Short mmCIF file of C-alpha atoms in Angstrom, two decimals:
data_model
loop_
_atom_site.label_atom_id
_atom_site.label_comp_id
_atom_site.label_asym_id
_atom_site.label_seq_id
_atom_site.Cartn_x
_atom_site.Cartn_y
_atom_site.Cartn_z
CA UNK A 1 0.00 0.01 -0.04
CA UNK A 2 1.45 3.43 -0.93
CA UNK A 3 2.28 6.05 1.65
CA UNK A 4 -0.20 8.45 0.03
CA UNK A 5 -3.00 5.91 0.42
CA UNK A 6 -2.14 5.14 4.03
CA UNK A 7 -2.34 8.92 4.73
CA UNK A 8 -5.86 8.94 3.29
CA UNK A 9 -6.87 6.14 5.62
CA UNK A 10 -5.39 7.90 8.64
CA UNK A 11 -7.05 11.14 7.76
CA UNK A 12 -10.42 9.55 7.34
CA UNK A 13 -10.15 7.52 10.51
CA UNK A 14 -9.48 10.66 12.42
CA UNK A 15 -12.28 12.62 10.82
CA UNK A 16 -14.65 9.71 10.22
CA UNK A 17 -17.56 11.13 12.34
CA UNK A 18 -17.31 14.44 10.51
CA UNK A 19 -17.41 12.73 7.12
CA UNK A 20 -20.32 10.47 7.97
CA UNK A 21 -22.34 13.40 9.23
CA UNK A 22 -21.44 15.50 6.13
CA UNK A 23 -22.46 12.90 3.56
CA UNK A 24 -25.58 11.81 5.41
CA UNK A 25 -26.84 15.38 5.98
CA UNK A 26 -25.56 17.47 3.01
CA UNK A 27 -26.82 15.57 -0.05
CA UNK A 28 -26.09 17.60 -3.12
CA UNK A 29 -28.71 19.93 -4.62
CA UNK A 30 -29.14 19.88 -8.34
CA UNK A 31 -31.21 21.68 -10.95
CA UNK A 32 -32.37 20.84 -14.41
CA UNK A 33 -33.40 23.71 -16.59
CA UNK A 34 -35.79 23.43 -19.49
CA UNK A 35 -36.78 26.41 -21.65
CA UNK A 36 -34.85 29.66 -21.36
CA UNK A 37 -31.42 29.45 -22.95
CA UNK A 38 -31.79 25.66 -23.11
CA UNK A 39 -34.83 25.82 -25.38
CA UNK A 40 -37.99 23.62 -25.44
CA UNK A 41 -36.87 20.68 -27.50
CA UNK A 42 -37.40 18.22 -24.60
CA UNK A 43 -41.19 18.12 -24.77
CA UNK A 44 -43.14 14.96 -25.33
CA UNK A 45 -46.65 16.49 -25.41
CA UNK A 46 -47.60 19.90 -26.83
CA UNK A 47 -51.31 20.13 -27.33
CA UNK A 48 -52.68 23.55 -28.12
CA UNK A 49 -49.32 24.97 -27.28
CA UNK A 50 -47.00 27.00 -29.49
CA UNK A 51 -43.73 28.93 -29.20
CA UNK A 52 -43.72 32.66 -28.58
CA UNK A 53 -41.33 35.29 -27.34
CA UNK A 54 -40.94 35.36 -23.56
CA UNK A 55 -38.74 37.10 -21.12
CA UNK A 56 -35.11 38.03 -21.83
CA UNK A 57 -35.70 37.34 -25.57
CA UNK A 58 -36.03 33.55 -25.06
CA UNK A 59 -38.70 31.38 -26.61
CA UNK A 60 -41.68 30.65 -24.32
CA UNK A 61 -44.70 28.34 -24.28
CA UNK A 62 -48.08 29.97 -24.83
CA UNK A 63 -51.47 29.01 -26.15
CA UNK A 64 -51.72 28.38 -29.89
CA UNK A 65 -54.41 30.36 -31.74
CA UNK A 66 -57.72 28.43 -31.90
CA UNK A 67 -57.61 28.13 -35.73
CA UNK A 68 -59.04 25.25 -37.57
CA UNK A 69 -56.55 22.41 -37.94
CA UNK A 70 -55.28 20.93 -41.10
CA UNK A 71 -57.51 18.02 -42.25
CA UNK A 72 -57.64 15.79 -45.36
CA UNK A 73 -60.21 18.27 -46.80
CA UNK A 74 -57.98 21.40 -46.30
CA UNK A 75 -57.17 22.72 -49.77
CA UNK A 76 -55.29 25.86 -48.73
CA UNK A 77 -54.35 27.34 -45.36
CA UNK A 78 -52.56 30.62 -44.99
CA UNK A 79 -52.15 31.38 -41.21
CA UNK A 80 -49.45 34.05 -41.63
CA UNK A 81 -47.78 32.85 -38.39
CA UNK A 82 -44.23 31.97 -39.67
CA UNK A 83 -41.41 34.11 -40.87
CA UNK A 84 -42.58 33.71 -44.49
CA UNK A 85 -46.01 33.35 -46.07
CA UNK A 86 -46.80 29.76 -47.26
CA UNK A 87 -49.61 27.34 -47.74
CA UNK A 88 -49.50 25.02 -44.78
CA UNK A 89 -51.49 22.47 -46.68
CA UNK A 90 -48.82 22.31 -49.29
CA UNK A 91 -51.19 22.52 -52.31
CA UNK A 92 -50.30 25.93 -53.52
CA UNK A 93 -47.16 27.78 -54.39
CA UNK A 94 -46.78 31.58 -54.24
CA UNK A 95 -46.19 33.31 -57.61
CA UNK A 96 -46.29 36.84 -56.43
CA UNK A 97 -46.42 38.50 -53.08
CA UNK A 98 -46.55 42.14 -51.83
CA UNK A 99 -48.17 41.36 -48.42
CA UNK A 100 -46.32 42.28 -45.29
CA UNK A 101 -46.45 40.21 -42.06
CA UNK A 102 -47.49 42.35 -39.16
CA UNK A 103 -47.99 41.92 -35.38
CA UNK A 104 -51.60 42.89 -35.77
CA UNK A 105 -53.44 39.98 -34.32
CA UNK A 106 -56.45 38.86 -36.24
CA UNK A 107 -56.56 35.23 -35.27
CA UNK A 108 -53.07 34.36 -34.02
CA UNK A 109 -49.90 36.27 -33.45
CA UNK A 110 -49.49 37.82 -36.90
CA UNK A 111 -51.64 38.86 -39.81
CA UNK A 112 -50.87 40.05 -43.40
CA UNK A 113 -51.00 43.78 -44.26
CA UNK A 114 -52.35 44.66 -47.65
CA UNK A 115 -51.63 48.14 -49.06
CA UNK A 116 -53.97 48.21 -52.05
CA UNK A 117 -51.21 48.42 -54.53
CA UNK A 118 -52.87 46.15 -57.19
CA UNK A 119 -50.64 43.19 -56.46
CA UNK A 120 -51.51 41.37 -53.19
CA UNK A 121 -50.75 37.68 -53.01
CA UNK A 122 -50.96 35.29 -55.98
CA UNK A 123 -50.91 31.44 -55.69
CA UNK A 124 -50.84 28.68 -58.25
CA UNK A 125 -52.57 25.49 -57.29
CA UNK A 126 -50.89 22.03 -57.90
CA UNK A 127 -52.71 19.33 -59.68
CA UNK A 128 -55.40 17.92 -57.33
CA UNK A 129 -55.99 21.26 -55.64
CA UNK A 130 -59.40 23.01 -55.99
CA UNK A 131 -58.15 25.81 -58.27
CA UNK A 132 -55.37 23.77 -59.80
CA UNK A 133 -57.27 20.99 -61.49
CA UNK A 134 -59.14 21.46 -64.67
CA UNK A 135 -62.95 20.65 -64.63
CA UNK A 136 -62.89 20.18 -60.83
CA UNK A 137 -66.10 20.39 -59.01
CA UNK A 138 -67.81 19.71 -55.65
CA UNK A 139 -68.51 21.47 -52.33
CA UNK A 140 -66.21 24.20 -51.06
CA UNK A 141 -65.69 26.69 -48.29
CA UNK A 142 -63.64 29.91 -48.53
CA UNK A 143 -63.08 31.74 -45.23
CA UNK A 144 -60.78 34.39 -43.74
CA UNK A 145 -60.53 37.07 -41.09
CA UNK A 146 -60.55 40.63 -42.42
CA UNK A 147 -59.83 44.04 -40.96
CA UNK A 148 -60.27 46.75 -43.69
CA UNK A 149 -58.76 50.14 -43.32
CA UNK A 150 -61.25 51.47 -45.78
CA UNK A 151 -64.23 50.01 -47.44
CA UNK A 152 -64.45 51.90 -50.65
CA UNK A 153 -66.02 50.53 -53.82
CA UNK A 154 -63.68 48.47 -55.86
CA UNK A 155 -61.55 47.11 -53.05
CA UNK A 156 -60.98 43.45 -54.06
CA UNK A 157 -60.45 40.78 -51.46
CA UNK A 158 -60.45 37.65 -53.67
CA UNK A 159 -60.27 37.04 -57.40
CA UNK A 160 -60.09 34.10 -59.66
CA UNK A 161 -60.49 34.28 -63.42
CA UNK A 162 -60.42 31.51 -65.99
CA UNK A 163 -62.53 29.71 -68.65
CA UNK A 164 -64.00 26.44 -69.58
CA UNK A 165 -65.45 24.80 -72.66
CA UNK A 166 -69.21 24.36 -72.88
CA UNK A 167 -70.46 22.59 -75.96
CA UNK A 168 -67.06 23.31 -77.58
CA UNK A 169 -67.34 26.98 -76.95
CA UNK A 170 -65.09 28.81 -74.42
CA UNK A 171 -67.02 30.41 -71.46
CA UNK A 172 -65.48 32.99 -69.27
CA UNK A 173 -65.46 32.22 -65.57
CA UNK A 174 -64.87 34.47 -62.48
CA UNK A 175 -65.11 34.43 -58.71
CA UNK A 176 -64.67 37.73 -57.01
CA UNK A 177 -65.12 39.26 -53.51
CA UNK A 178 -65.12 42.97 -53.41
CA UNK A 179 -66.51 46.03 -51.59
CA UNK A 180 -69.62 47.78 -52.91
CA UNK A 181 -71.49 50.40 -50.99
CA UNK A 182 -69.67 49.56 -47.80
CA UNK A 183 -70.66 45.97 -48.08
CA UNK A 184 -68.88 42.77 -49.30
CA UNK A 185 -70.17 41.44 -52.61
CA UNK A 186 -69.38 37.94 -53.95
CA UNK A 187 -69.85 37.31 -57.63
CA UNK A 188 -69.82 33.84 -59.32
CA UNK A 189 -69.85 34.02 -63.06
CA UNK A 190 -70.37 30.86 -65.15
CA UNK A 191 -69.18 28.75 -62.18
CA UNK A 192 -72.33 26.55 -61.84
CA UNK A 193 -72.85 24.16 -64.73
CA UNK A 194 -76.23 24.63 -66.44
CA UNK A 195 -77.13 27.91 -64.65
CA UNK A 196 -77.86 30.44 -67.36
CA UNK A 197 -80.10 32.96 -65.61
CA UNK A 198 -78.62 36.48 -65.22
CA UNK A 199 -76.02 35.56 -67.85
CA UNK A 200 -74.74 32.79 -65.55
CA UNK A 201 -73.88 35.23 -62.74
CA UNK A 202 -74.83 34.74 -59.04
CA UNK A 203 -74.30 37.58 -56.64
CA UNK A 204 -74.38 37.51 -52.79
CA UNK A 205 -74.12 40.76 -50.84
CA UNK A 206 -73.58 41.11 -47.11
CA UNK A 207 -76.63 42.39 -45.19
CA UNK A 208 -74.51 44.43 -42.72
CA UNK A 209 -72.19 47.26 -43.58
CA UNK A 210 -68.46 46.71 -43.06
CA UNK A 211 -66.87 48.86 -40.40
CA UNK A 212 -63.20 49.82 -41.06
CA UNK A 213 -60.72 49.01 -38.27
CA UNK A 214 -62.66 45.98 -36.90
CA UNK A 215 -61.90 42.43 -37.40
CA UNK A 216 -64.56 40.09 -38.76
CA UNK A 217 -64.68 36.50 -39.92
CA UNK A 218 -66.03 35.91 -43.42
CA UNK A 219 -66.93 32.57 -45.01
CA UNK A 220 -68.71 31.64 -48.10
CA UNK A 221 -69.69 27.99 -48.85
CA UNK A 222 -71.36 25.83 -51.44
CA UNK A 223 -72.98 22.46 -50.61
CA UNK A 224 -73.13 20.22 -53.62
CA UNK A 225 -75.67 17.98 -51.81
CA UNK A 226 -78.30 20.67 -51.37
CA UNK A 227 -77.16 23.37 -53.85
CA UNK A 228 -77.02 25.90 -51.09
CA UNK A 229 -74.64 28.84 -51.50
CA UNK A 230 -74.44 30.93 -48.39
CA UNK A 231 -72.33 33.81 -47.03
CA UNK A 232 -71.74 34.44 -43.28
CA UNK A 233 -69.94 37.06 -41.29
CA UNK A 234 -69.01 36.24 -37.74
CA UNK A 235 -71.23 33.14 -37.96
CA UNK A 236 -74.35 35.15 -38.78
CA UNK A 237 -76.07 34.46 -42.12
CA UNK A 238 -75.78 37.44 -44.52
CA UNK A 239 -77.08 36.10 -47.79
CA UNK A 240 -77.98 32.71 -49.41
CA UNK A 241 -78.97 31.29 -52.74
CA UNK A 242 -80.11 27.82 -53.73
CA UNK A 243 -78.28 27.11 -57.03
CA UNK A 244 -81.02 24.77 -58.24
CA UNK A 245 -83.43 24.71 -61.08
CA UNK A 246 -86.22 25.79 -58.72
CA UNK A 247 -84.22 28.38 -56.88
CA UNK A 248 -84.98 26.59 -53.63
CA UNK A 249 -84.64 23.06 -52.10
CA UNK A 250 -85.85 20.16 -54.15
CA UNK A 251 -84.82 21.25 -57.65
CA UNK A 252 -82.04 20.02 -59.80
CA UNK A 253 -78.63 21.13 -58.46
CA UNK A 254 -76.23 23.04 -60.63
CA UNK A 255 -72.78 21.73 -59.79
CA UNK A 256 -69.77 23.99 -59.30
CA UNK A 257 -67.30 23.19 -62.21
CA UNK A 258 -64.07 25.10 -62.50
CA UNK A 259 -62.28 25.16 -65.93
CA UNK A 260 -58.71 25.81 -66.87
CA UNK A 261 -56.39 26.02 -63.76
CA UNK A 262 -55.43 29.61 -62.99
CA UNK A 263 -53.86 31.55 -60.14
CA UNK A 264 -55.92 32.81 -57.31
CA UNK A 265 -55.36 36.36 -56.12
CA UNK A 266 -55.84 37.42 -52.49
CA UNK A 267 -56.20 41.16 -51.70
CA UNK A 268 -55.06 42.33 -55.13
CA UNK A 269 -56.73 45.72 -54.47
CA UNK A 270 -57.46 45.82 -50.78
CA UNK A 271 -56.13 48.05 -47.92
CA UNK A 272 -56.09 46.50 -44.49
CA UNK A 273 -55.23 43.24 -42.79
CA UNK A 274 -56.19 39.68 -43.56
CA UNK A 275 -55.64 36.46 -41.58
CA UNK A 276 -56.35 32.71 -41.52
CA UNK A 277 -57.29 32.41 -45.19
CA UNK A 278 -58.52 28.97 -45.80
CA UNK A 279 -60.20 26.85 -48.58
CA UNK A 280 -61.85 23.57 -47.69
CA UNK A 281 -63.42 20.97 -50.00
CA UNK A 282 -66.35 20.41 -47.65
CA UNK A 283 -69.46 22.52 -46.89
CA UNK A 284 -68.86 23.54 -43.25
CA UNK A 285 -70.13 27.12 -43.40
CA UNK A 286 -71.74 27.08 -39.97
CA UNK A 287 -69.72 29.12 -37.52
CA UNK A 288 -66.68 26.91 -37.83
CA UNK A 289 -64.57 29.18 -35.64
CA UNK A 290 -64.72 28.62 -31.86
CA UNK A 291 -66.96 31.19 -30.07
CA UNK A 292 -68.70 31.64 -26.80
CA UNK A 293 -71.96 32.86 -28.39
CA UNK A 294 -71.88 36.26 -26.55
CA UNK A 295 -72.65 39.35 -28.65
CA UNK A 296 -70.24 42.26 -28.65
CA UNK A 297 -71.25 45.24 -26.53
CA UNK A 298 -71.65 47.49 -29.54
CA UNK A 299 -73.66 44.80 -31.54
CA UNK A 300 -71.30 44.97 -34.56
CA UNK A 301 -69.70 41.57 -34.24
CA UNK A 302 -72.80 39.58 -33.48
CA UNK A 303 -70.73 36.93 -31.72
CA UNK A 304 -67.53 36.94 -29.66
CA UNK A 305 -64.86 34.83 -31.42
CA UNK A 306 -62.23 33.24 -29.23
CA UNK A 307 -58.61 33.89 -29.92
CA UNK A 308 -57.74 30.88 -27.66
CA UNK A 309 -59.92 27.78 -26.96
CA UNK A 310 -61.32 27.85 -23.49
CA UNK A 311 -60.05 24.38 -22.71
CA UNK A 312 -56.54 25.75 -23.10
CA UNK A 313 -53.44 23.58 -23.84
CA UNK A 314 -51.08 21.18 -22.19
CA UNK A 315 -47.40 20.41 -22.33
CA UNK A 316 -45.38 17.53 -20.90
CA UNK A 317 -41.64 17.12 -20.75
CA UNK A 318 -39.77 14.06 -21.65
CA UNK A 319 -38.98 11.84 -18.59
CA UNK A 320 -35.86 13.49 -17.21
CA UNK A 321 -33.10 11.11 -16.04
CA UNK A 322 -31.58 11.77 -12.60
CA UNK A 323 -29.47 9.58 -10.29
CA UNK A 324 -31.54 6.88 -8.56
CA UNK A 325 -32.89 7.80 -5.16
CA UNK A 326 -33.13 11.48 -6.03
CA UNK A 327 -35.92 13.53 -4.37
CA UNK A 328 -37.78 16.28 -6.10
CA UNK A 329 -37.59 19.52 -4.06
CA UNK A 330 -39.54 22.19 -6.03
CA UNK A 331 -40.47 23.57 -9.44
CA UNK A 332 -39.62 27.14 -10.30
CA UNK A 333 -41.26 28.56 -13.39
CA UNK A 334 -40.55 31.91 -14.95
CA UNK A 335 -44.08 32.75 -16.15
CA UNK A 336 -46.22 35.70 -17.10
CA UNK A 337 -49.88 35.15 -16.09
CA UNK A 338 -52.28 37.86 -17.09
CA UNK A 339 -55.44 38.41 -15.07
CA UNK A 340 -58.02 35.58 -15.29
CA UNK A 341 -55.48 33.25 -16.98
CA UNK A 342 -53.87 30.28 -15.23
CA UNK A 343 -50.93 27.86 -15.30
CA UNK A 344 -51.38 24.55 -13.40
CA UNK A 345 -48.12 22.58 -12.91
CA UNK A 346 -47.81 18.84 -12.22
CA UNK A 347 -44.89 16.47 -11.53
CA UNK A 348 -44.35 12.72 -11.13
CA UNK A 349 -41.33 10.42 -10.65
CA UNK A 350 -40.36 6.80 -10.85
CA UNK A 351 -37.55 4.38 -11.53
CA UNK A 352 -38.66 2.98 -14.96
CA UNK A 353 -40.52 5.21 -17.29
CA UNK A 354 -41.07 2.45 -19.94
CA UNK A 355 -44.15 1.32 -18.07
CA UNK A 356 -45.58 4.86 -17.60
CA UNK A 357 -48.98 5.74 -18.94
CA UNK A 358 -50.98 8.89 -19.24
CA UNK A 359 -52.14 8.44 -15.66
CA UNK A 360 -49.52 6.13 -14.06
CA UNK A 361 -47.61 7.19 -12.06
CA UNK A 362 -50.18 9.69 -10.86
CA UNK A 363 -49.49 13.30 -11.59
CA UNK A 364 -49.04 15.40 -8.43
CA UNK A 365 -50.18 19.01 -8.54
CA UNK A 366 -47.57 21.57 -7.40
CA UNK A 367 -47.35 25.26 -6.80
CA UNK A 368 -44.73 27.31 -8.48
CA UNK A 369 -41.73 27.80 -6.18
CA UNK A 370 -43.16 25.84 -3.31
CA UNK A 371 -41.75 22.63 -1.72
CA UNK A 372 -42.57 19.26 -3.16
CA UNK A 373 -42.55 16.07 -1.16
CA UNK A 374 -42.86 12.40 -1.95
CA UNK A 375 -41.65 12.47 -5.59
CA UNK A 376 -38.56 10.28 -6.03
CA UNK A 377 -36.88 8.06 -8.56
CA UNK A 378 -34.51 7.87 -11.51
CA UNK A 379 -36.85 10.00 -13.71
CA UNK A 380 -38.87 13.11 -13.17
CA UNK A 381 -41.48 14.56 -15.51
CA UNK A 382 -43.15 17.96 -15.49
CA UNK A 383 -46.53 18.80 -17.07
CA UNK A 384 -48.59 22.00 -17.31
CA UNK A 385 -52.08 22.97 -18.27
CA UNK A 386 -52.35 26.53 -19.60
CA UNK A 387 -55.70 28.32 -19.64
CA UNK A 388 -56.74 31.67 -21.28
CA UNK A 389 -59.05 34.34 -19.70
CA UNK A 390 -62.76 34.09 -19.87
CA UNK A 391 -62.95 35.90 -23.22
CA UNK A 392 -60.25 33.69 -24.82
CA UNK A 393 -58.33 36.82 -25.57
CA UNK A 394 -55.17 36.49 -23.35
CA UNK A 395 -52.71 33.63 -22.87
CA UNK A 396 -50.14 32.94 -20.11
CA UNK A 397 -46.57 32.30 -21.11
CA UNK A 398 -43.79 30.23 -19.56
CA UNK A 399 -40.23 31.17 -20.41
CA UNK A 400 -38.28 28.74 -18.19
CA UNK A 401 -38.84 25.90 -15.76
CA UNK A 402 -36.32 24.74 -13.17
CA UNK A 403 -36.58 21.31 -11.60
CA UNK A 404 -34.80 21.44 -8.33
CA UNK A 405 -33.96 18.00 -6.64
CA UNK A 406 -31.67 16.45 -4.11
CA UNK A 407 -29.19 13.97 -5.42
CA UNK A 408 -28.04 11.20 -3.10
CA UNK A 409 -24.29 11.50 -2.62
CA UNK A 410 -21.97 8.83 -4.01
CA UNK A 411 -20.80 6.26 -1.48
CA UNK A 412 -17.15 6.20 -0.50
CA UNK A 413 -14.93 3.38 -1.80
CA UNK A 414 -13.20 0.83 0.43
CA UNK A 415 -9.86 2.13 1.84
CA UNK A 416 -8.05 -1.13 1.84
CA UNK A 417 -8.02 -3.66 -1.13
CA UNK A 418 -5.84 -6.70 -1.61
CA UNK A 419 -5.49 -9.07 -4.52
CA UNK A 420 -4.10 -12.68 -3.85
CA UNK A 421 -3.31 -14.77 -7.02
CA UNK A 422 -4.31 -18.42 -7.32
CA UNK A 423 -4.38 -21.03 -10.06
CA UNK A 424 -6.33 -19.33 -12.85
CA UNK A 425 -7.97 -17.11 -10.14
CA UNK A 426 -7.44 -14.06 -8.08
CA UNK A 427 -9.16 -13.38 -4.68
CA UNK A 428 -9.87 -9.68 -4.07
CA UNK A 429 -10.60 -8.57 -0.54
CA UNK A 430 -11.42 -5.19 0.92
CA UNK A 431 -12.45 -3.55 4.08
CA UNK A 432 -16.13 -2.61 4.33
CA UNK A 433 -16.73 1.03 3.47
CA UNK A 434 -17.36 3.15 6.54
CA UNK A 435 -19.92 5.21 4.56
CA UNK A 436 -23.46 4.39 5.74
CA UNK A 437 -24.65 5.06 2.24
CA UNK A 438 -22.90 1.96 0.97
CA UNK A 439 -25.18 -1.08 0.17
CA UNK A 440 -22.77 -3.30 -1.74
CA UNK A 441 -19.69 -3.50 -3.94
CA UNK A 442 -18.54 -3.85 -7.52
CA UNK A 443 -15.20 -5.26 -8.65
CA UNK A 444 -13.55 -3.85 -11.73
CA UNK A 445 -10.83 -5.73 -13.53
CA UNK A 446 -8.66 -5.60 -16.72
CA UNK A 447 -5.29 -6.38 -18.18
CA UNK A 448 -4.00 -2.79 -18.27
CA UNK A 449 -3.61 -0.32 -15.48
CA UNK A 450 -6.69 1.94 -15.20
CA UNK A 451 -8.48 0.02 -17.98
CA UNK A 452 -11.02 -2.25 -16.49
CA UNK A 453 -12.46 -3.87 -19.60
CA UNK A 454 -11.97 -7.52 -18.60
CA UNK A 455 -14.30 -10.26 -19.86
CA UNK A 456 -12.33 -13.42 -19.03
CA UNK A 457 -13.65 -14.25 -15.56
CA UNK A 458 -16.26 -16.87 -15.10
CA UNK A 459 -18.18 -14.58 -12.79
CA UNK A 460 -18.83 -12.16 -15.61
CA UNK A 461 -17.48 -9.12 -17.43
CA UNK A 462 -16.18 -6.11 -15.55
CA UNK A 463 -17.54 -4.90 -13.19
CA UNK A 464 -18.68 -7.91 -11.18
CA UNK A 465 -21.41 -7.35 -8.64
CA UNK A 466 -19.97 -8.75 -5.38
CA UNK A 467 -23.07 -8.08 -3.32
CA UNK A 468 -22.72 -6.74 0.21
CA UNK A 469 -19.55 -8.81 0.95
CA UNK A 470 -15.92 -7.93 1.38
CA UNK A 471 -14.36 -10.63 -0.78
CA UNK A 472 -14.77 -12.25 -4.12
CA UNK A 473 -12.78 -14.82 -6.09
CA UNK A 474 -12.54 -14.31 -9.92
CA UNK A 475 -11.97 -17.66 -11.73
CA UNK A 476 -11.24 -18.57 -15.33
CA UNK A 477 -8.32 -16.11 -15.49
CA UNK A 478 -5.19 -16.87 -17.59
CA UNK A 479 -2.11 -17.95 -15.67
CA UNK A 480 0.89 -15.68 -16.29
CA UNK A 481 -1.30 -12.65 -17.22
CA UNK A 482 -1.23 -9.72 -14.92
CA UNK A 483 -4.65 -8.32 -13.96
CA UNK A 484 -5.48 -5.03 -12.32
CA UNK A 485 -8.39 -4.54 -9.89
CA UNK A 486 -10.36 -1.76 -8.18
CA UNK A 487 -13.48 -1.73 -6.07
CA UNK A 488 -16.37 0.70 -5.77
CA UNK A 489 -19.25 0.93 -3.36
CA UNK A 490 -22.79 1.19 -4.64
CA UNK A 491 -25.60 3.09 -3.02
CA UNK A 492 -28.08 1.34 -0.73
CA UNK A 493 -30.82 3.39 -2.51
CA UNK A 494 -29.87 2.07 -5.91
CA UNK A 495 -27.18 -0.43 -6.88
CA UNK A 496 -26.69 1.45 -10.16
CA UNK A 497 -25.40 4.44 -8.28
CA UNK A 498 -21.64 3.69 -7.82
CA UNK A 499 -19.03 5.70 -6.12
CA UNK A 500 -15.41 6.41 -7.03
CA UNK A 501 -12.93 3.49 -7.42
CA UNK A 502 -10.60 2.40 -4.67
CA UNK A 503 -6.91 2.49 -5.15
CA UNK A 504 -5.80 -0.02 -7.81
CA UNK A 505 -4.14 -3.36 -6.93
CA UNK A 506 -2.80 -6.16 -9.16
CA UNK A 507 -2.07 -9.81 -9.23
CA UNK A 508 -0.76 -12.52 -11.63
CA UNK A 509 -2.46 -15.95 -11.47
CA UNK A 510 -0.05 -18.96 -11.62
CA UNK A 511 -0.31 -22.65 -11.68
CA UNK A 512 0.19 -24.22 -8.28
#
């Protein structure tokens, strides 16, 4: 045994009571940080939650806008929420754009600003899209949020112009939405096959006047099963027309048939903001945007649309690995919680997350910054429910979460280890660790100093679990080969928690 190691033993024996008290009482405090500078990549569940800008310029978690989700029937979706404008459904490509993204919330965090410069946004539909397939037909819904700066005659919100052959003759086609006498007017020219009255043109005009500077939700829809063409603003019916031979229910239905594929133009001559522009191949024109049914105080909106769904959203972190036997102390969240909004936090822990379910282990509700008791294990998981205010207008945000826990200290190694060679074997002995955290021992071995990669012993590859004993004989070793050994203690809380290695010893087996 080296002089240096003997000094260690002497020092420990003298101050043994102090060491035992220190390691038993002062377990190490640790913290895991998610969010903030670490980002939010470690989430396993993110329902109704999106990324925003929180404190200190970091990303935060906040409620996602309550927009309609993408479905198999979504033909086009422009939510204007990203850094660039694109069709989230992937069916249209932008051929021209003069719209500007602006932090003027219509139905989300951003909307598009239109300056009435005669350009707007133009999109070309791919084959299979509603406006990108020749002789396409069927039901459709066109909807969007709109906040005009002015409502002068000639302001164009939507335009599509093309043609199709009818009895070998080209017929001009057009769909437009524009302002006329402070109202919104939709025109469908030669869109409905067989409809010849009024030179093939059908016009729907809003009942109410459009007020500049106010957001409103517009939707126009055609149902090929009934022939009903209807226009709604904020969920209220403005105008309707049965595109049938009788002009009402029960007649022959004139189907919508689009001819040669052509670009669609959004806000080519419109001044104001537009948001959440969507085309769907199903007739769902019936207040499709979440609302609470309450009229606005001034009566102009007719119904209060919710920016955020009342049921809120939920996030869950991945199970976070920690040393076995760790105890969760508290959860500290950096959050902004406007009046009437709420953030409810939950935690759970366990030793094996592979058998976890949505409800097992049970989630434990915790208060931000307050002490947590009874949550232990090798893994911790944090969840949160985020709720908006009663009007669905405001969302809380969480910039960072700190998971504070106590890590059990590593047990001290044995202070005296010997190795005695035998015939194809070596017996390794050690003194029991004086650390009351120790619950067993592992023996490491190998053929090079400091490299314990041995696999030859009949008792198994390095390290060998020796249990709570102070001696083990490794057999099956090669005579004449020198082997190096070290011993570590393992925690009585978890055998996988192993402390530092003892001083190295060696022995060379030989034939008796």
